[in-house]
Amino acid sequence: MTAGTDRPGVSVIVPVKGRVAETRRMLQSIMVAAAQCPETVETILVDDSTPQDARQHQINCDRYGARYVRGPRHVGAKRNRGAELAVHDLLLFIDSDCRASPDLLRRYVAGMRAAPPEVVGIAGPTVVEHSKTRVFEIMRRSHLLNGDLEMPGAGRPLAWATTSNLFLRRSALRAVGGFAERTVGATGGEDVDLGLRLTGRGWIIRSDPDALVTHDRMSTDTVRSVCRRLYGYGRSEQWLSTVYPHLRRPRLMPIVALGLTAGIAVVTAHRSRGRSLLLLPVAGATAVGLGAVLRYADDEPPRRLSHAAARTMLEWVFDLGAVAEAVRLRRPVLLFTGFRSPDRDPAA
């Protein structure tokens, strides 16, 4: 990142590709939040959409007073581009499919101006908009899907926070060199990496449970959207495991265990006259059953055990992503480990 002016105020940085309707709602929410903010606010939209969508984004930026910028494909590079162009000393990172609460900027500015210099960030929870679809009902309790978004709701200091709702001192972002621009694909893991580099310096990211952002339900109410997110998360975890090998932990993924079981069953099928193949449905049913019990929430009625079982199978897509990335990297050790984010001291 290059140095720029740091006038008091807030620069809102939004990376986008497509999502015209969602981005319009986001821009509208920022305009409302800016009206309550005691300091000057600018919004910078960094886009690499198709020409048709880009034109609509430009129209919406003009309508809601945002600055439109063409940017690179990678989401980390987009955020860095926005931060370089920003004129203010405080940055809000929010995703294009999210909406800010009316008091978000006011809360963040008050919190940061009153904080000591070692507090370089504040994050609030991102709450997924309610949907009536069956997929949403099944997955709304998924820690893999929503746990990181909701993490700031506990009110504890954070090792990192999602960039769907993250408020930072621009000087701190500059000091660590900005977001990683070469991760798995165009997005994934760069927010974790940034947070770990910030807190690794001894700086603090606080959480504000009342600084709310709402996430559009479209990312959680279809099987396709859920699987796309989980697959990407699984791949990103493997990238983080290579960047932070000291944060790996032993982990046997159900998908890997079932694969090993299938291999053993096939190899021994002739000797056992096919009986070993019975291991496959038994192992699969056992894995689903155990996963359902572990994912079954205390406040769920007994009839929802089927939801826990479905949640288990959908969450295996995370493991598929992790396996695919381990194979691509030719790192078989990654098939038996997982990434563990460090806990922050609650007293910090």
Coordinates of C-alpha atoms in Angstrom, one line a residue:
M1 CA 0.0 0.0 0.0
T2 CA 1.2 3.5 -0.8
A3 CA 0.8 6.4 1.7
G4 CA -2.0 8.9 1.2
T5 CA -3.7 11.7 3.0
D6 CA -5.2 10.9 6.4
R7 CA -7.8 13.5 7.1
P8 CA -10.2 12.8 10.0
G9 CA -13.2 10.9 8.8
V10 CA -14.4 7.6 7.4
S11 CA -13.7 6.0 4.1
V12 CA -16.0 3.1 3.3
I13 CA -14.4 0.5 1.0
V14 CA -16.6 -1.9 -1.0
P15 CA -15.2 -4.5 -3.4
V16 CA -17.8 -5.8 -5.9
K17 CA -18.4 -8.0 -8.9
G18 CA -21.9 -8.1 -10.2
R19 CA -24.6 -8.0 -7.4
V20 CA -26.2 -4.8 -8.8
A21 CA -29.3 -4.9 -6.7
E22 CA -27.6 -5.9 -3.5
T23 CA -24.9 -3.2 -4.0
R24 CA -27.6 -0.6 -4.5
R25 CA -29.2 -1.5 -1.2
M26 CA -25.8 -1.4 0.5
L27 CA -25.0 2.0 -0.9
Q28 CA -28.4 3.3 0.3
S29 CA -27.7 1.9 3.8
I30 CA -24.3 3.6 3.9
M31 CA -25.9 6.9 3.0
V32 CA -28.3 6.6 5.9
A33 CA -25.5 5.7 8.3
A34 CA -23.4 8.5 7.1
A35 CA -26.2 11.0 7.9
Q36 CA -25.8 10.0 11.6
C37 CA -22.0 10.0 11.6
P38 CA -20.3 13.0 13.3
E39 CA -17.4 13.0 10.8
T40 CA -17.1 13.2 7.0
V41 CA -17.8 9.9 5.2
E42 CA -16.8 8.9 1.7
T43 CA -17.7 5.6 -0.1
I44 CA -15.4 4.0 -2.6
L45 CA -16.8 1.1 -4.8
V46 CA -14.0 -0.9 -6.5
D47 CA -15.5 -3.0 -9.3
D48 CA -14.5 -5.5 -11.9
S49 CA -18.0 -6.3 -13.2
T50 CA -19.1 -6.9 -16.8
P51 CA -19.7 -3.6 -18.8
Q52 CA -23.5 -3.9 -18.3
D53 CA -23.3 -4.3 -14.5
A54 CA -20.5 -1.8 -14.3
R55 CA -22.7 0.9 -15.9
Q56 CA -25.5 0.1 -13.4
H57 CA -23.0 0.4 -10.5
Q58 CA -21.8 3.8 -11.9
I59 CA -25.4 5.0 -12.0
N60 CA -26.0 3.9 -8.4
C61 CA -22.8 5.4 -7.2
D62 CA -23.9 8.8 -8.7
R63 CA -27.3 8.4 -7.0
Y64 CA -25.9 7.7 -3.6
G65 CA -22.8 9.9 -3.6
A66 CA -20.2 7.1 -3.9
R67 CA -17.0 7.1 -5.9
Y68 CA -16.8 4.4 -8.6
V69 CA -13.4 2.9 -9.4
R70 CA -12.5 0.1 -11.8
G71 CA -10.2 -2.4 -10.0
P72 CA -8.5 -5.8 -10.2
R73 CA -10.2 -9.2 -9.9
H74 CA -8.9 -10.3 -6.5
V75 CA -10.9 -9.0 -3.6
G76 CA -7.8 -8.3 -1.4
A77 CA -6.4 -6.2 -4.3
K78 CA -9.7 -4.4 -4.6
R79 CA -9.7 -3.4 -0.9
N80 CA -6.1 -2.3 -1.1
R81 CA -6.9 -0.1 -4.1
G82 CA -9.8 1.5 -2.3
A83 CA -7.6 2.1 0.8
E84 CA -4.9 3.7 -1.4
L85 CA -7.5 6.1 -2.8
A86 CA -9.1 6.9 0.5
V87 CA -8.6 10.3 2.0
H88 CA -9.7 9.6 5.6
D89 CA -7.9 8.0 8.6
L90 CA -10.6 5.4 9.4
L91 CA -11.7 2.7 7.1
L92 CA -14.9 0.6 7.1
F93 CA -14.7 -2.6 5.1
I94 CA -18.2 -4.0 4.1
D95 CA -19.2 -6.4 1.5
S96 CA -21.4 -5.5 -1.5
D97 CA -24.2 -8.0 -0.4
C98 CA -24.4 -6.5 3.1
R99 CA -26.3 -3.5 4.6
A100 CA -25.1 -1.2 7.4
S101 CA -27.3 -0.5 10.4
P102 CA -28.2 3.2 10.7
D103 CA -26.0 3.8 13.7
L104 CA -23.0 1.7 12.5
L105 CA -20.7 4.5 11.5
R106 CA -21.6 6.7 14.5
R107 CA -20.8 3.8 16.9
Y108 CA -17.6 2.9 15.2
V109 CA -16.3 6.5 15.1
A110 CA -17.1 7.1 18.8
G111 CA -15.5 3.8 19.8
M112 CA -12.3 4.3 17.8
R113 CA -11.8 8.0 18.8
A114 CA -12.1 7.0 22.5
A115 CA -9.8 3.9 22.1
P116 CA -6.1 3.9 22.9
P117 CA -3.6 3.7 20.0
E118 CA -3.1 -0.1 20.4
V119 CA -6.7 -0.7 19.4
V120 CA -6.5 -0.6 15.6
G121 CA -9.8 -2.2 14.7
I122 CA -13.4 -2.7 15.8
A123 CA -15.7 -5.4 14.4
G124 CA -19.4 -6.1 14.8
P125 CA -21.5 -9.1 14.0
T126 CA -22.8 -9.8 10.5
V127 CA -26.3 -11.2 10.8
V128 CA -27.7 -13.2 7.8
E129 CA -31.1 -11.9 6.7
H130 CA -33.9 -14.4 7.5
S131 CA -35.3 -16.5 4.7
K132 CA -38.2 -19.0 4.7
T133 CA -36.4 -21.5 2.5
R134 CA -35.7 -25.0 3.8
V135 CA -32.0 -24.6 3.1
F136 CA -31.8 -21.5 5.3
E137 CA -33.6 -23.2 8.1
I138 CA -31.2 -26.1 7.9
M139 CA -28.0 -24.1 7.6
R140 CA -28.7 -21.1 9.9
R141 CA -27.2 -22.9 12.8
S142 CA -24.1 -23.9 10.8
H143 CA -20.9 -22.8 12.6
L144 CA -18.9 -23.4 9.4
L145 CA -21.2 -21.1 7.4
N146 CA -22.1 -18.4 9.9
G147 CA -19.8 -18.7 12.9
D148 CA -17.2 -16.3 11.7
L149 CA -19.8 -13.7 10.8
E150 CA -21.4 -13.9 14.2
M151 CA -18.1 -14.1 16.2
P152 CA -18.0 -10.4 17.3
G153 CA -21.4 -10.9 18.9
A154 CA -19.6 -12.4 21.9
G155 CA -18.0 -9.1 22.8
R156 CA -14.5 -10.5 23.2
P157 CA -11.3 -9.2 21.6
L158 CA -10.7 -10.9 18.3
A159 CA -7.7 -12.5 16.6
W160 CA -9.3 -11.5 13.3
A161 CA -12.7 -10.4 11.9
T162 CA -14.5 -10.8 8.6
T163 CA -14.4 -7.9 6.2
S164 CA -18.1 -7.9 5.9
N165 CA -18.0 -5.6 8.9
L166 CA -14.6 -4.4 10.0
F167 CA -13.5 -0.9 11.0
L168 CA -9.8 -0.1 10.9
R169 CA -7.2 2.6 11.4
R170 CA -5.8 3.2 8.0
S171 CA -2.3 3.6 9.5
A172 CA -2.4 0.0 10.8
L173 CA -3.5 -1.4 7.5
R174 CA -0.6 0.5 5.8
A175 CA 1.9 -0.7 8.4
V176 CA 1.2 -4.4 7.7
G177 CA 1.2 -3.9 3.9
G178 CA -2.5 -4.2 3.3
F179 CA -4.5 -7.3 2.3
A180 CA -2.9 -10.4 0.7
E181 CA -3.5 -10.3 -3.0
R182 CA -2.5 -13.9 -3.8
T183 CA -4.8 -16.3 -2.1
V184 CA -6.9 -19.2 -3.3
G185 CA -9.0 -17.8 -6.2
A186 CA -10.3 -14.3 -6.2
T187 CA -11.4 -14.4 -2.6
G188 CA -10.9 -16.3 0.6
G189 CA -8.7 -16.2 3.7
E190 CA -7.4 -12.7 3.2
D191 CA -9.4 -11.3 6.1
V192 CA -8.1 -14.0 8.4
D193 CA -4.5 -13.3 7.3
L194 CA -4.8 -9.6 7.8
G195 CA -6.2 -9.9 11.3
L196 CA -3.5 -12.3 12.3
R197 CA -0.8 -10.0 11.0
L198 CA -2.4 -7.1 12.9
T199 CA -2.8 -8.9 16.2
G200 CA 0.5 -10.6 15.8
R201 CA 2.1 -7.2 16.3
G202 CA 0.3 -6.9 19.7
W203 CA -2.4 -4.6 18.4
I204 CA -6.0 -5.2 19.4
I205 CA -9.2 -5.7 17.4
R206 CA -12.2 -5.1 19.7
S207 CA -15.7 -6.3 19.1
D208 CA -18.9 -4.3 19.4
P209 CA -21.9 -6.7 19.5
D210 CA -24.2 -3.8 18.7
A211 CA -22.4 -2.7 15.5
L212 CA -24.6 -4.7 13.2
V213 CA -24.4 -5.4 9.5
T214 CA -27.1 -7.5 7.7
H215 CA -26.0 -10.0 5.1
D216 CA -28.3 -10.6 2.2
R217 CA -30.0 -14.0 2.4
M218 CA -29.2 -15.0 -1.2
S219 CA -25.9 -16.5 -0.1
T220 CA -27.6 -18.9 2.4
D221 CA -31.0 -19.9 0.9
T222 CA -30.1 -22.2 -1.9
V223 CA -28.0 -25.4 -1.9
R224 CA -25.9 -24.0 -4.7
S225 CA -25.0 -20.8 -2.8
V226 CA -24.3 -22.7 0.4
C227 CA -22.0 -25.2 -1.4
R228 CA -20.1 -22.5 -3.2
R229 CA -19.4 -20.7 0.1
L230 CA -18.4 -23.8 2.0
Y231 CA -16.2 -25.2 -0.9
G232 CA -14.4 -21.8 -1.0
Y233 CA -13.9 -21.8 2.8
G234 CA -12.4 -25.3 2.7
R235 CA -9.9 -24.2 0.0
S236 CA -9.1 -21.1 1.9
E237 CA -8.4 -23.0 5.1
Q238 CA -5.7 -25.0 3.3
W239 CA -4.1 -21.8 2.1
L240 CA -4.0 -20.4 5.6
S241 CA -2.5 -23.7 6.8
T242 CA 0.4 -23.2 4.4
V243 CA 0.9 -19.6 5.5
Y244 CA 0.6 -20.4 9.2
P245 CA 1.9 -23.9 9.6
H246 CA 2.2 -23.4 13.4
L247 CA -1.6 -23.0 13.6
R248 CA -2.4 -26.5 12.1
R249 CA -4.1 -29.0 14.2
P250 CA -4.6 -32.8 13.7
R251 CA -8.0 -33.3 12.0
L252 CA -9.4 -36.3 10.2
M253 CA -12.0 -35.1 7.8
P254 CA -15.1 -37.4 7.4
I255 CA -14.6 -37.3 3.6
V256 CA -11.0 -38.5 3.9
A257 CA -12.1 -41.2 6.4
L258 CA -14.8 -42.4 4.1
G259 CA -12.3 -42.4 1.2
L260 CA -9.9 -44.5 3.2
T261 CA -12.7 -46.9 4.2
A262 CA -13.8 -47.2 0.5
G263 CA -10.2 -48.0 -0.5
I264 CA -9.9 -50.7 2.1
A265 CA -13.3 -52.2 1.2
V266 CA -12.4 -52.3 -2.5
V267 CA -8.9 -53.8 -2.0
T268 CA -10.3 -56.6 0.3
A269 CA -13.5 -57.2 -1.6
H270 CA -12.2 -60.3 -3.5
R271 CA -10.8 -61.9 -0.3
S272 CA -14.0 -61.2 1.7
R273 CA -16.3 -62.2 -1.2
G274 CA -17.7 -58.7 -1.4
R275 CA -18.7 -58.5 2.3
S276 CA -16.1 -55.7 2.9
L277 CA -18.2 -53.5 0.6
L278 CA -20.8 -53.4 3.3
L279 CA -18.5 -51.1 5.2
L280 CA -19.3 -48.3 2.8
P281 CA -23.0 -47.7 3.7
V282 CA -22.3 -48.5 7.4
A283 CA -19.4 -46.0 7.5
G284 CA -21.4 -43.4 5.7
A285 CA -24.4 -43.7 7.9
T286 CA -22.3 -43.7 11.0
A287 CA -20.5 -40.5 9.9
V288 CA -23.8 -38.8 9.2
G289 CA -25.3 -39.9 12.5
L290 CA -22.3 -38.8 14.6
G291 CA -22.1 -35.5 12.7
A292 CA -25.9 -34.9 13.3
V293 CA -25.5 -35.6 17.0
L294 CA -22.6 -33.2 17.3
R295 CA -24.5 -30.5 15.3
Y296 CA -27.8 -30.9 17.0
A297 CA -28.6 -27.7 18.9
D298 CA -30.0 -27.9 22.4
D299 CA -32.9 -25.6 21.5
E300 CA -33.9 -27.6 18.4
P301 CA -37.0 -29.9 18.7
P302 CA -36.3 -33.6 18.3
R303 CA -37.9 -33.6 14.8
R304 CA -35.2 -31.3 13.6
L305 CA -32.5 -34.1 14.0
S306 CA -33.1 -34.6 10.3
H307 CA -32.0 -30.9 9.8
A308 CA -28.8 -31.7 11.7
A309 CA -28.1 -34.7 9.4
A310 CA -28.7 -32.6 6.3
R311 CA -26.4 -29.9 7.8
T312 CA -23.7 -32.5 8.3
M313 CA -23.8 -33.6 4.7
L314 CA -23.8 -30.1 3.3
E315 CA -20.9 -29.1 5.6
W316 CA -18.9 -32.0 4.0
V317 CA -18.6 -29.7 1.0
F318 CA -16.1 -27.7 3.1
D319 CA -14.0 -30.8 3.4
L320 CA -14.3 -31.4 -0.4
G321 CA -12.8 -28.0 -0.9
A322 CA -10.0 -28.7 1.6
V323 CA -9.3 -32.0 -0.1
A324 CA -9.3 -30.5 -3.6
E325 CA -6.8 -27.8 -2.4
A326 CA -4.5 -30.3 -0.7
V327 CA -4.4 -32.3 -3.9
R328 CA -3.7 -29.2 -6.0
L329 CA -0.9 -28.2 -3.7
R330 CA 0.4 -31.7 -3.6
R331 CA 0.5 -31.6 0.2
P332 CA -1.0 -34.9 1.5
V333 CA -0.3 -33.8 5.1
L334 CA -3.1 -31.2 4.7
L335 CA -5.6 -34.1 4.4
F336 CA -5.1 -34.9 8.0
T337 CA -4.8 -31.4 9.5
G338 CA -6.9 -28.3 9.9
F339 CA -6.3 -24.6 10.5
R340 CA -6.9 -23.4 14.1
S341 CA -7.2 -19.6 14.6
P342 CA -5.6 -18.5 17.9
D343 CA -7.8 -17.4 20.8
R344 CA -7.4 -13.9 22.1
D345 CA -7.1 -13.1 25.7
P346 CA -10.6 -12.1 26.9
A347 CA -9.0 -9.5 29.2
A348 CA -7.2 -7.7 26.4

